[in-house]
Coordinates of C-alpha atoms and ligand atoms in Angstrom, one line a residue:
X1 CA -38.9 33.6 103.4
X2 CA -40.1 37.0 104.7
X3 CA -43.8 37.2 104.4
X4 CA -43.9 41.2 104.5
X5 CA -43.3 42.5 100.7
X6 CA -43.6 45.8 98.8
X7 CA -44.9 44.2 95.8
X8 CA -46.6 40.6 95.6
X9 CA -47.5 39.9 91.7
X10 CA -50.0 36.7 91.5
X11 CA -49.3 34.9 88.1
X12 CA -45.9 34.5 86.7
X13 CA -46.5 34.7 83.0
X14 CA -45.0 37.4 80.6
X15 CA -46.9 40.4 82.4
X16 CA -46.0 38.7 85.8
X17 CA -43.1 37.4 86.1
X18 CA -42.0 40.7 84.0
X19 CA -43.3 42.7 86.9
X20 CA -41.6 41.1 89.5
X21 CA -38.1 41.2 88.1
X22 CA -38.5 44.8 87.4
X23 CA -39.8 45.4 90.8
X24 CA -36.8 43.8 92.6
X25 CA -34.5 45.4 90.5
X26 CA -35.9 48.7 91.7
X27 CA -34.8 47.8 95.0
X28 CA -39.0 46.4 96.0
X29 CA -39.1 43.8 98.5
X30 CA -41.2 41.2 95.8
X31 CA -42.4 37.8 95.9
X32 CA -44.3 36.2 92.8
X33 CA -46.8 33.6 93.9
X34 CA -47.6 31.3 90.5
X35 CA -49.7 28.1 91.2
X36 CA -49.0 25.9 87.5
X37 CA -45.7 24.2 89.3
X38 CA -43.5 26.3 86.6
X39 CA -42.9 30.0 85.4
X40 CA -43.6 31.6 82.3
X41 CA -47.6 31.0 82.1
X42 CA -49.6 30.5 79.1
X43 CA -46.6 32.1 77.1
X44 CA -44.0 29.6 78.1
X45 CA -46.0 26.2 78.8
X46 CA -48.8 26.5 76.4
X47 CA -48.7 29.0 74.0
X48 CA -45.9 31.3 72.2
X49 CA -43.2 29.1 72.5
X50 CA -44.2 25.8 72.0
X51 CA -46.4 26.5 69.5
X52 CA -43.1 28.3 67.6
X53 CA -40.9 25.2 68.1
X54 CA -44.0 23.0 66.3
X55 CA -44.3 25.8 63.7
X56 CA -40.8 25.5 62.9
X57 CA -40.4 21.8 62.8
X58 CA -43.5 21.3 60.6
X59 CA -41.5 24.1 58.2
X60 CA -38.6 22.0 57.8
X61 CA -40.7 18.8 57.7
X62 CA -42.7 20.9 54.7
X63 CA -39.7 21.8 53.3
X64 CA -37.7 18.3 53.4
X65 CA -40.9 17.4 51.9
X66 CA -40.4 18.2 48.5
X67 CA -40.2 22.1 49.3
X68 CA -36.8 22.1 48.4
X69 CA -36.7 20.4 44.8
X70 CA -37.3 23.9 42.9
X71 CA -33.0 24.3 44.4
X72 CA -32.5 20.9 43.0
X73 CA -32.2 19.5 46.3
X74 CA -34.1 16.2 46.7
X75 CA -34.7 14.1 50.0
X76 CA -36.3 10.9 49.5
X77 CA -38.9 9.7 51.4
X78 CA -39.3 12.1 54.7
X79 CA -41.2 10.7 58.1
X80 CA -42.1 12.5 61.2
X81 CA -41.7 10.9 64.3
X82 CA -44.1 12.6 66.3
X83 CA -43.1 11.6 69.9
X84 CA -39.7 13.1 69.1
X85 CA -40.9 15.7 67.9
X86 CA -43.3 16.5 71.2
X87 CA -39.8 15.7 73.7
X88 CA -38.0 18.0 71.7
X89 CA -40.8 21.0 72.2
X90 CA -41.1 19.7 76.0
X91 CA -37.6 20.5 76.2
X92 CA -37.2 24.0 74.8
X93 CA -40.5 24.8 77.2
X94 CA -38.6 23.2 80.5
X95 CA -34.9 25.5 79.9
X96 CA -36.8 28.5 79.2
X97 CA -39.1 28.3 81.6
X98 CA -35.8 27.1 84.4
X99 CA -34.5 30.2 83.2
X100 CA -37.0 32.6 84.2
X101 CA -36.8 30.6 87.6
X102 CA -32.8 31.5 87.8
X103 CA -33.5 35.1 86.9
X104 CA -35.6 35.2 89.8
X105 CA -33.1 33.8 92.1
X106 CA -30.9 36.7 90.4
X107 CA -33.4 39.7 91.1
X108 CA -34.3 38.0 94.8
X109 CA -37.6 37.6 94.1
X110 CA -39.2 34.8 96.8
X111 CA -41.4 32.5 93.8
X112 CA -43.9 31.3 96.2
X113 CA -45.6 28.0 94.6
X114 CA -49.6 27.8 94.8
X115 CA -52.7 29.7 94.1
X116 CA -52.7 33.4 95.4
X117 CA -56.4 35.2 96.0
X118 CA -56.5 38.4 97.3
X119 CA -57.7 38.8 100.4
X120 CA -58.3 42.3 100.6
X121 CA -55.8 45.6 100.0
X122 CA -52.6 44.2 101.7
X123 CA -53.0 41.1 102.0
X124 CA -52.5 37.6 99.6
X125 CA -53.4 34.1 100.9
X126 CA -51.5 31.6 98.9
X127 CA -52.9 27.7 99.3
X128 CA -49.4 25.9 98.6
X129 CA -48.7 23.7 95.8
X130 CA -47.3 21.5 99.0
X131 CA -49.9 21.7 101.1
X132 CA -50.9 24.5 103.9
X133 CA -51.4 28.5 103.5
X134 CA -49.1 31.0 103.7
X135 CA -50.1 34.8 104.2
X136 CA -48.5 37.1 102.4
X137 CA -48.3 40.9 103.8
X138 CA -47.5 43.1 101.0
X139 CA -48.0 47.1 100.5
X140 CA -49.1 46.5 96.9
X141 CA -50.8 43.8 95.1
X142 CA -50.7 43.1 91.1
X143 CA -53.2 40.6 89.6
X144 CA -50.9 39.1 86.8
X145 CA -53.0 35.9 86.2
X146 CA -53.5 36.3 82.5
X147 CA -56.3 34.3 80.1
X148 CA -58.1 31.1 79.8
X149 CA -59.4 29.5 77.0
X150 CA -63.3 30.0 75.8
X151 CA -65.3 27.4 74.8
X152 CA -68.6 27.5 72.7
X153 CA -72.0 26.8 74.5
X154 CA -72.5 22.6 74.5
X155 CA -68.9 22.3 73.2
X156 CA -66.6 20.0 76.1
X157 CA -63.1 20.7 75.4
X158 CA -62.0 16.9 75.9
X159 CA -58.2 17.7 75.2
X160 CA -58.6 14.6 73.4
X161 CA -60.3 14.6 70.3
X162 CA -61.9 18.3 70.7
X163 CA -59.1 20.2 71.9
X164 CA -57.9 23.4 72.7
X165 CA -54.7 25.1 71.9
X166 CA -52.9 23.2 74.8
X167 CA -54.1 20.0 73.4
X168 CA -53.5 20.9 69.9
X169 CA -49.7 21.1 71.0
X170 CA -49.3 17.5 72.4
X171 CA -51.7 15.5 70.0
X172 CA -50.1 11.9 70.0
X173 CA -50.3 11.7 66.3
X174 CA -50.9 13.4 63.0
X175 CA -54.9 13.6 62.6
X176 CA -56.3 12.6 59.1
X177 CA -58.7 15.5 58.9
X178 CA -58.7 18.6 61.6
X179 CA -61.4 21.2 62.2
X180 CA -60.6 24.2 63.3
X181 CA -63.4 26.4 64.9
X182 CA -62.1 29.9 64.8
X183 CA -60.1 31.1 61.8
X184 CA -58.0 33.8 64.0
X185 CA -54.1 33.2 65.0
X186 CA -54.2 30.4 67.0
X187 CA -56.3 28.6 64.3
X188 CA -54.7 29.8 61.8
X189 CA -51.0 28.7 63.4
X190 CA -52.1 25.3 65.0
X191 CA -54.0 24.6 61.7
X192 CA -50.8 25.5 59.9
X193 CA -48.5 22.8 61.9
X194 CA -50.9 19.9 61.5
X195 CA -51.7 21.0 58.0
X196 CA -47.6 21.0 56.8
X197 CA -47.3 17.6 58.9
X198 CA -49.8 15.9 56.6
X199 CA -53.4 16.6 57.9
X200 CA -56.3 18.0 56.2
X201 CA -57.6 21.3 57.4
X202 CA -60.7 22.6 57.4
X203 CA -61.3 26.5 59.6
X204 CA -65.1 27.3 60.5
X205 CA -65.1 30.9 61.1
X206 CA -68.5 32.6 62.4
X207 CA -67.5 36.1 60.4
X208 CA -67.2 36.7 56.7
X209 CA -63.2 36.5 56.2
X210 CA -60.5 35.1 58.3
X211 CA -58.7 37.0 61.0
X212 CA -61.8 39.9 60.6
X213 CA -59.8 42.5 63.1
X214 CA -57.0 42.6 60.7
X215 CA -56.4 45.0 57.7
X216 CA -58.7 43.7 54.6
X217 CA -56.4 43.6 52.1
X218 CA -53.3 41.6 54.3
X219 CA -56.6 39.2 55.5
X220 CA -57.9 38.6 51.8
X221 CA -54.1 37.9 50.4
X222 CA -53.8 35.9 53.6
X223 CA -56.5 33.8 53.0
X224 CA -55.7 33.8 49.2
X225 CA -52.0 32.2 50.1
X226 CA -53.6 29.7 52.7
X227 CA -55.9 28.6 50.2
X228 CA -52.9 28.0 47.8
X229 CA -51.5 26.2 50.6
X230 CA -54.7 23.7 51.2
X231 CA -56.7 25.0 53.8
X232 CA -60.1 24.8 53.4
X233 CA -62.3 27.7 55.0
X234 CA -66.3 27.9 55.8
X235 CA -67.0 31.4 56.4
X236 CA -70.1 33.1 57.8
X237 CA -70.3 29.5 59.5
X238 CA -70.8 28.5 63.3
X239 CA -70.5 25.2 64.6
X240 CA -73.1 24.2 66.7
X241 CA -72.6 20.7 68.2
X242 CA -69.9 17.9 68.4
X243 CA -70.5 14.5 68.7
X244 CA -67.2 12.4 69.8
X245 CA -66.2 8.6 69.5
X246 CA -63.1 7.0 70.9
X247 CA -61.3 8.0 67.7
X248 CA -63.0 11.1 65.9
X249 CA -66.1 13.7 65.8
X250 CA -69.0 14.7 63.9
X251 CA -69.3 18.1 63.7
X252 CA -72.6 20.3 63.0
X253 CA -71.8 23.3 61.3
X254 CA -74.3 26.1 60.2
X255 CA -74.6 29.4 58.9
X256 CA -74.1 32.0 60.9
X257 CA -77.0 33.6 60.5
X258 CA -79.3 29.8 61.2
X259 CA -80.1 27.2 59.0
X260 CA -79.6 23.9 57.6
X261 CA -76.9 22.5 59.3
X262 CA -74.2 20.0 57.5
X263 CA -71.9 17.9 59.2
X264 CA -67.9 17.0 59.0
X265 CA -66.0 13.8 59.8
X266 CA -62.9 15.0 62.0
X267 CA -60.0 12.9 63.5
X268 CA -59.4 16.1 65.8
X269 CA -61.3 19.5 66.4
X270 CA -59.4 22.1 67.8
X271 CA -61.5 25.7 69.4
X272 CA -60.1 28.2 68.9
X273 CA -62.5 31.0 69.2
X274 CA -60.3 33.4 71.9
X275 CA -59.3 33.4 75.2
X276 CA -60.9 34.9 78.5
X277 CA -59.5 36.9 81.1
X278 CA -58.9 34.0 84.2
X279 CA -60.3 35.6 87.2
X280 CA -61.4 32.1 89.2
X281 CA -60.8 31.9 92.8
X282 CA -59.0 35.2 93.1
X283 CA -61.2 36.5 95.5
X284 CA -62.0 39.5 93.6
X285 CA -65.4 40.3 94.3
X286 CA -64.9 39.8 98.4
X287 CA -61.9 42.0 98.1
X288 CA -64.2 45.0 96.5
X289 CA -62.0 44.7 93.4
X290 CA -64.2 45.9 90.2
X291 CA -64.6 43.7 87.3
X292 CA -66.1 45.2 83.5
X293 CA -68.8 43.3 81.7
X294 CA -66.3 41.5 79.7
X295 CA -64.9 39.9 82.7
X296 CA -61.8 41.8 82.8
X297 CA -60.4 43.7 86.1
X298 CA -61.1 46.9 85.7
X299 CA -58.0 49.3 86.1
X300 CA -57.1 53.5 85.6
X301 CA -54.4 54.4 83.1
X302 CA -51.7 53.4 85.9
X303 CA -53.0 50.2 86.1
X304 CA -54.9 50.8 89.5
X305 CA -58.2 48.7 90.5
X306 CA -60.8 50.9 92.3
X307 CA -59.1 49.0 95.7
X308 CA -56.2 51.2 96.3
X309 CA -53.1 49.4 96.1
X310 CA -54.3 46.6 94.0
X311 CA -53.1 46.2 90.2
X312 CA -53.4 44.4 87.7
X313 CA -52.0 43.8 84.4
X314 CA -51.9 42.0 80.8
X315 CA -54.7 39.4 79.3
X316 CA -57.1 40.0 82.4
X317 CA -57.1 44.1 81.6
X318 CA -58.5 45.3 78.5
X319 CA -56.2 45.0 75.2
X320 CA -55.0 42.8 73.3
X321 CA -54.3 39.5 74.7
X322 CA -50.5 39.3 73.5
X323 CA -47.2 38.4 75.9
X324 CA -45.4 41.4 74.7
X325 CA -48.2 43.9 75.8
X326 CA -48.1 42.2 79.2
X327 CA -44.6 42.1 79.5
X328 CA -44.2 46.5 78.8
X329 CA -47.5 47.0 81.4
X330 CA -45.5 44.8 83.7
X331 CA -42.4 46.8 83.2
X332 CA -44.8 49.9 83.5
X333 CA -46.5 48.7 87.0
X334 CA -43.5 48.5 88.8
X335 CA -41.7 51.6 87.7
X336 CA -45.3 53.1 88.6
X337 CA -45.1 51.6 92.1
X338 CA -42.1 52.5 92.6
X339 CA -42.8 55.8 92.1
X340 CA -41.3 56.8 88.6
X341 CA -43.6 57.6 85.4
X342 CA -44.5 53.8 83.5
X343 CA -46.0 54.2 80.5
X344 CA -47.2 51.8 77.8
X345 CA -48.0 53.1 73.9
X346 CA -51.0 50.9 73.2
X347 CA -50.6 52.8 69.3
X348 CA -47.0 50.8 69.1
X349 CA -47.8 47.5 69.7
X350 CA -47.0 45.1 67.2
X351 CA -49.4 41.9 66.1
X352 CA -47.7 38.9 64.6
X353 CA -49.3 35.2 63.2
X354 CA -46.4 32.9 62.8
X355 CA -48.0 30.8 59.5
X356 CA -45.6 30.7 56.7
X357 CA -45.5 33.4 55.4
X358 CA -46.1 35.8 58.7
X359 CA -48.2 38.4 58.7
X360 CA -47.2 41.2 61.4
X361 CA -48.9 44.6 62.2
X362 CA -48.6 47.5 63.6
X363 CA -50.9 50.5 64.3
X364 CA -54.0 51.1 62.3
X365 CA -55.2 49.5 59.7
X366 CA -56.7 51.1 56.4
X367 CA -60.0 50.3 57.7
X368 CA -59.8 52.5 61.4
X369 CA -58.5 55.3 59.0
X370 CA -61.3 55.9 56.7
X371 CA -63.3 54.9 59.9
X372 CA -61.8 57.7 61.8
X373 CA -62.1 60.2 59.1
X374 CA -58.1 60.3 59.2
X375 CA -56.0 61.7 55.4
X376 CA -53.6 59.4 54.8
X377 CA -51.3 57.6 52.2
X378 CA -50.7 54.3 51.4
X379 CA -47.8 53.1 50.2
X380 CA -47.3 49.3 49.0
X381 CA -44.1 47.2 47.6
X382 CA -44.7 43.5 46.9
X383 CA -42.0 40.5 47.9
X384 CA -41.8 39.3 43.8
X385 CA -40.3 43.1 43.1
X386 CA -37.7 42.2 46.1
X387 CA -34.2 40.7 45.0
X388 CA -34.3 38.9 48.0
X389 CA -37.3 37.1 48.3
X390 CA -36.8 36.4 44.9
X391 CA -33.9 34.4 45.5
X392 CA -34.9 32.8 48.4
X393 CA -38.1 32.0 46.5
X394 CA -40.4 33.4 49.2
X395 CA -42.1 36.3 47.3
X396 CA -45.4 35.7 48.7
X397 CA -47.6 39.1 50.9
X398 CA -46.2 42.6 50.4
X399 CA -45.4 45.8 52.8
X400 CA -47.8 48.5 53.4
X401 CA -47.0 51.6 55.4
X402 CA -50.0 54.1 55.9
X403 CA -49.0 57.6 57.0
X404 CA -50.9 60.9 57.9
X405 CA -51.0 62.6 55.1
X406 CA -50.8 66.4 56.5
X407 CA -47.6 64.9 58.8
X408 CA -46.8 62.2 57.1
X409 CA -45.9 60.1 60.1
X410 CA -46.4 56.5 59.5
X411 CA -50.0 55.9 61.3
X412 CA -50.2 51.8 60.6
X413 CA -47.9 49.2 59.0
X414 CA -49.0 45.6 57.4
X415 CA -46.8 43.1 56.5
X416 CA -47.2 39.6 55.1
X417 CA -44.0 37.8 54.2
X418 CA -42.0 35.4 55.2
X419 CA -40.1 37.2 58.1
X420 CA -42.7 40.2 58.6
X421 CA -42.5 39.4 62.4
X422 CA -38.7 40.6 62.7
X423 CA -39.3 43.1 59.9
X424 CA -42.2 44.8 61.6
X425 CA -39.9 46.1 64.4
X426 CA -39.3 49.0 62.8
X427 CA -42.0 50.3 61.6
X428 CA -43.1 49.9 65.5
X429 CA -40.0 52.2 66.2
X430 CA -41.4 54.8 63.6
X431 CA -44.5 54.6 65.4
X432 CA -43.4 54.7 68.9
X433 CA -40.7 57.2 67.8
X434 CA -43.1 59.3 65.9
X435 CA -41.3 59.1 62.2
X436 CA -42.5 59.9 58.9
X437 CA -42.2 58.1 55.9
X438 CA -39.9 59.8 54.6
X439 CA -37.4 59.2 57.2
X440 CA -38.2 55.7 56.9
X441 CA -37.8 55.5 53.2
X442 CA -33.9 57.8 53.5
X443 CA -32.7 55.2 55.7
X444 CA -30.4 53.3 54.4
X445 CA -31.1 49.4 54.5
X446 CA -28.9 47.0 53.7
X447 CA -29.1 45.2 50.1
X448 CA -30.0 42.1 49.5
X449 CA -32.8 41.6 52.2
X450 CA -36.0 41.9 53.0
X451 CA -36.3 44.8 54.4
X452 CA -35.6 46.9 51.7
X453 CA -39.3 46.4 50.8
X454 CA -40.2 48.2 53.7
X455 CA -38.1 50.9 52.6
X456 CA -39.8 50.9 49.2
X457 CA -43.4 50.9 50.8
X458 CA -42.3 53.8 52.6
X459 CA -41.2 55.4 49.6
X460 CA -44.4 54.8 47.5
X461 CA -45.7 56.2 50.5
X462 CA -44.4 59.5 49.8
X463 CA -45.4 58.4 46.0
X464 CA -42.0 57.1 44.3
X465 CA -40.8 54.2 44.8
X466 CA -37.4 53.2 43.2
X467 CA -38.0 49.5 41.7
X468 CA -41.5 49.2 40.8
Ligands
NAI1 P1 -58.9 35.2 68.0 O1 -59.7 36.3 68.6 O2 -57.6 35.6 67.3 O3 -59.7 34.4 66.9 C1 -60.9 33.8 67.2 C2 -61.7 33.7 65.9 O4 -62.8 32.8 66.2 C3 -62.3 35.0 65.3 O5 -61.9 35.0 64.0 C4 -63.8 34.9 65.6 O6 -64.5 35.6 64.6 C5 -64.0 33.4 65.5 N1 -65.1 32.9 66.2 C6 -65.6 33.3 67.4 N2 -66.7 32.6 67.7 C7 -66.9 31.7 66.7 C8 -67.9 30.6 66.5 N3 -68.8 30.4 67.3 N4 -67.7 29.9 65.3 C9 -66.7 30.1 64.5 N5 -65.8 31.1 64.6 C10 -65.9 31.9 65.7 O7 -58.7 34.1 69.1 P2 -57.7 32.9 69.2 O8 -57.1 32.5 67.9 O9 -58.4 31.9 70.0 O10 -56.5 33.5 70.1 C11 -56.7 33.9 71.5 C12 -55.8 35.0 71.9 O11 -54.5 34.6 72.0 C13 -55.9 36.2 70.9 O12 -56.0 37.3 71.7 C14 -54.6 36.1 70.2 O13 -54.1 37.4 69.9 C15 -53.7 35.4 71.3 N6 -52.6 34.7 70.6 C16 -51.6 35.4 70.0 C17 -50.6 34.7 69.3 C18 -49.6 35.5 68.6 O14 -49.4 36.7 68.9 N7 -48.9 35.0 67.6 C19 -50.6 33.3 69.2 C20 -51.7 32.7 69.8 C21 -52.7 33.4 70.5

């Protein structure tokens, strides 16, 4: 292995190991130094996908579960064997994150295994996995290394009993009662899998409505439907200590604002109150490299650190903390590098939660609009007026489109329904693309499906729509 590279990218998550590939393919000498023992990062091991294959089984589970008698279709008694369930996820996590590992071998990136710190512009010092150092020479640096989770003040994330979202995904067995401090989407989508597999939910959430950044209406009907569902919510709440056993916790919980605290029995608390940007041991502050008050590595609009030749992209750069976001700044990086014009629309970037039903965004919500002083309309069709989601019985949520209303280009879209997350792509194209509402709603989609409510919205948009 060479040790004198064009590119070196430290962390091999989404934004990472995104970077890399796209720097090799335009012809960069690139190495990738990741220190977790396997590619993919957060994303990959911990996060997006094994949280989805948990999601999905506890849908099925929830379904087999007497979900399905409204089709006439009875099952019996249903059981979860948890253990399965856990090799199963392990599994998907290992191929995909082997296949990220073959693509490298593809590209010729050199995936050097251990912890990479920068040790000034030029210049990354990897302590191996195996044992020893290796130096790596390198004419630019990109600081890939993504987002840890943050804990609350006297809170010990035990991985046990109080857990994060890495222990929520491997708990042994199906807690009694969870709390969930945090109602935002990794509460909300861990809650949901241990809710359908039989537990009882309860979400403490500091600000007055679940997932606060989110358009109000999509958050109240959100809540509204996960209320339906069984989950209980304390809002305006904080929790301010835990006390563990071997088997559960008590936890003190208080209004926001101070005052009498109550407590809750739990079998398992999970925090979920966001991530951090993971900066430890990089080295950052002898190599000159600026960091903002939030912790985050400070960059220019081509991703540049004030150290010349050092980069840095996705959850530990300002944004939103998402693996697709990473993964377009980490396409963006290297065409930059490599000397062609990366760009990243940070208007077009689409926001999913994968409960049942999803709730996926794009753009602004009706909230930044009046905020902003911005004309615009709003057009809404519901899933019960869509032939559909009637017949699949899945007419919880609605589409909204919001477009200027001098241009009519759409501005912001808000889904919530049972496949908003694939349904939202398009309305991220009319974003990206700059399309009005019109165009959207004179666009043929096909009939029966789901998406024909986002062609309605669009049309009530523009103030008529067919079949409401
Ligand atoms: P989040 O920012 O989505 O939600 C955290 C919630 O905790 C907020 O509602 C906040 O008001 C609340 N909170 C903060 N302090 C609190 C306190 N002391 N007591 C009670 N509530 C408190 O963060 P989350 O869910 O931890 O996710 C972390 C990051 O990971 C986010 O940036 C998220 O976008 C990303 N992620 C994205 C996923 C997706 O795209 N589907 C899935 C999972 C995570």
């Amino acid at each position: 292995m060479s040790d004198n590279y064009d590119v070196v990218v430290i962390g091999g998550g989404p934004g990472g190991y995104v970077a890399a590939i796209r720097a090799a393919q335009l012809g960069l000498k690139t190495a990738c130094v990741e220190m977790r023992g396997s590619l993919g990062g957060t994303c990959l091991n911990v996060g997006c996908i094994p949280s989805k294959a948990l999601l999905h089984a506890s849908e099925l589970y929830d379904e087999a579960n007497g979900g399905m008698e409204k089709f006439g279709i009875s099952t019996g008694k249903v059981s979860i064997d948890v253990s399965k369930l856990m090799d199963h996820k392990d599994g998907i996590v290992t191929d995909l994150t082997n296949g990220i590992e073959f693509l490298f071998k593809k590209n010729k990136v050199d995936y050097v295994k251990g912890r990479g710190k920068v040790a000034g512009a030029g210049k990354v010092e990897v302590a191996l996995n195996d044992g020893g150092e290796q130096v790596l020479e390198t004419k630019n640096i990109v600081i890939a290394t993504g987002s840890d989770v943050a804990s609350l003040p006297g809170i010990e994330i035990d991985e046990k009993i109080v857990v994060s979202s890495t222990g929520a995904l491997s708990l042994p067995k199906v807690p009694k009662h969870m709390v969930v401090i945090g109602g935002g989407v990794i509460g909300l989508e861990l809650g949901s899998v241990w809710k359908r597999l039989g537990a009882d939910v309860t979400v403490v959430e500091f600000m007055d409505r679940i997932t606060p950044e989110m358009d109000g209406e999509v958050s109240k009907t959100f809540a509204r439907i996960l209320k339906k569902q069984g989950f209980k919510f304390k809002l305006k709440s904080k929790v301010t200590a835990i006390k563990t056993t071997k088997t559960g916790a008590t936890v003190s919980v208080e209004p926001a604002k101070g005052g009498d605290a109550d407590t809750i029995k739990a079998d398992a608390v999970l925090v979920a109150v966001g991530r951090r940007p993971y900066t430890e041991g990089l080295g950052l502050a002898e190599a000159g490299v600026n960091v903002n008050d939030r912790g985050q590595v400070d960059i220019n609009d081509h991703f540049e650190t004030n150290v010349p030749g050092v980069y840095a992209i996705g959850d530990v750069v300002r944004g939103a903390m998402l693996a697709h976001k990473a993964e377009d700044e980490g396409v963006a990086v290297a065409e930059i590098i490599a000397g062609y014009a990366g760009h990243v629309n940070y208007d077009a970037i689409p926001g999913v939660i994968y409960t049942m039903p999803e709730v996926a965004s794009v753009g602004k919500t009706e909230e930044q609009l009046k905020e902003a002083g911005t004309d615009y309309n709003s057009g809404k069709f519901p899933f019960t007026a869509n032939s559909r989601a009637k017949a699949n019985s899945q007419t919880d949520g609605f589409v909204k489109v919001l477009s200027c209303a001098t241009t009519d280009k759409v501005l912001g879209a808000h889904i919530i329904g049972a496949d908003a997350g694939n349904m939202i792509a398009e309305l991220t194209l009319a974003i990206e693309k700059g399309i009005t509402a019109e165009d959207v709603a004179y666009t043929c989609h096909a009939h029966p499906t789901e998406t024909e409510a986002v062609k309605e919205a669009a049309m009530a948009a523009g103030g008529s729509p067919i079949h409401m």
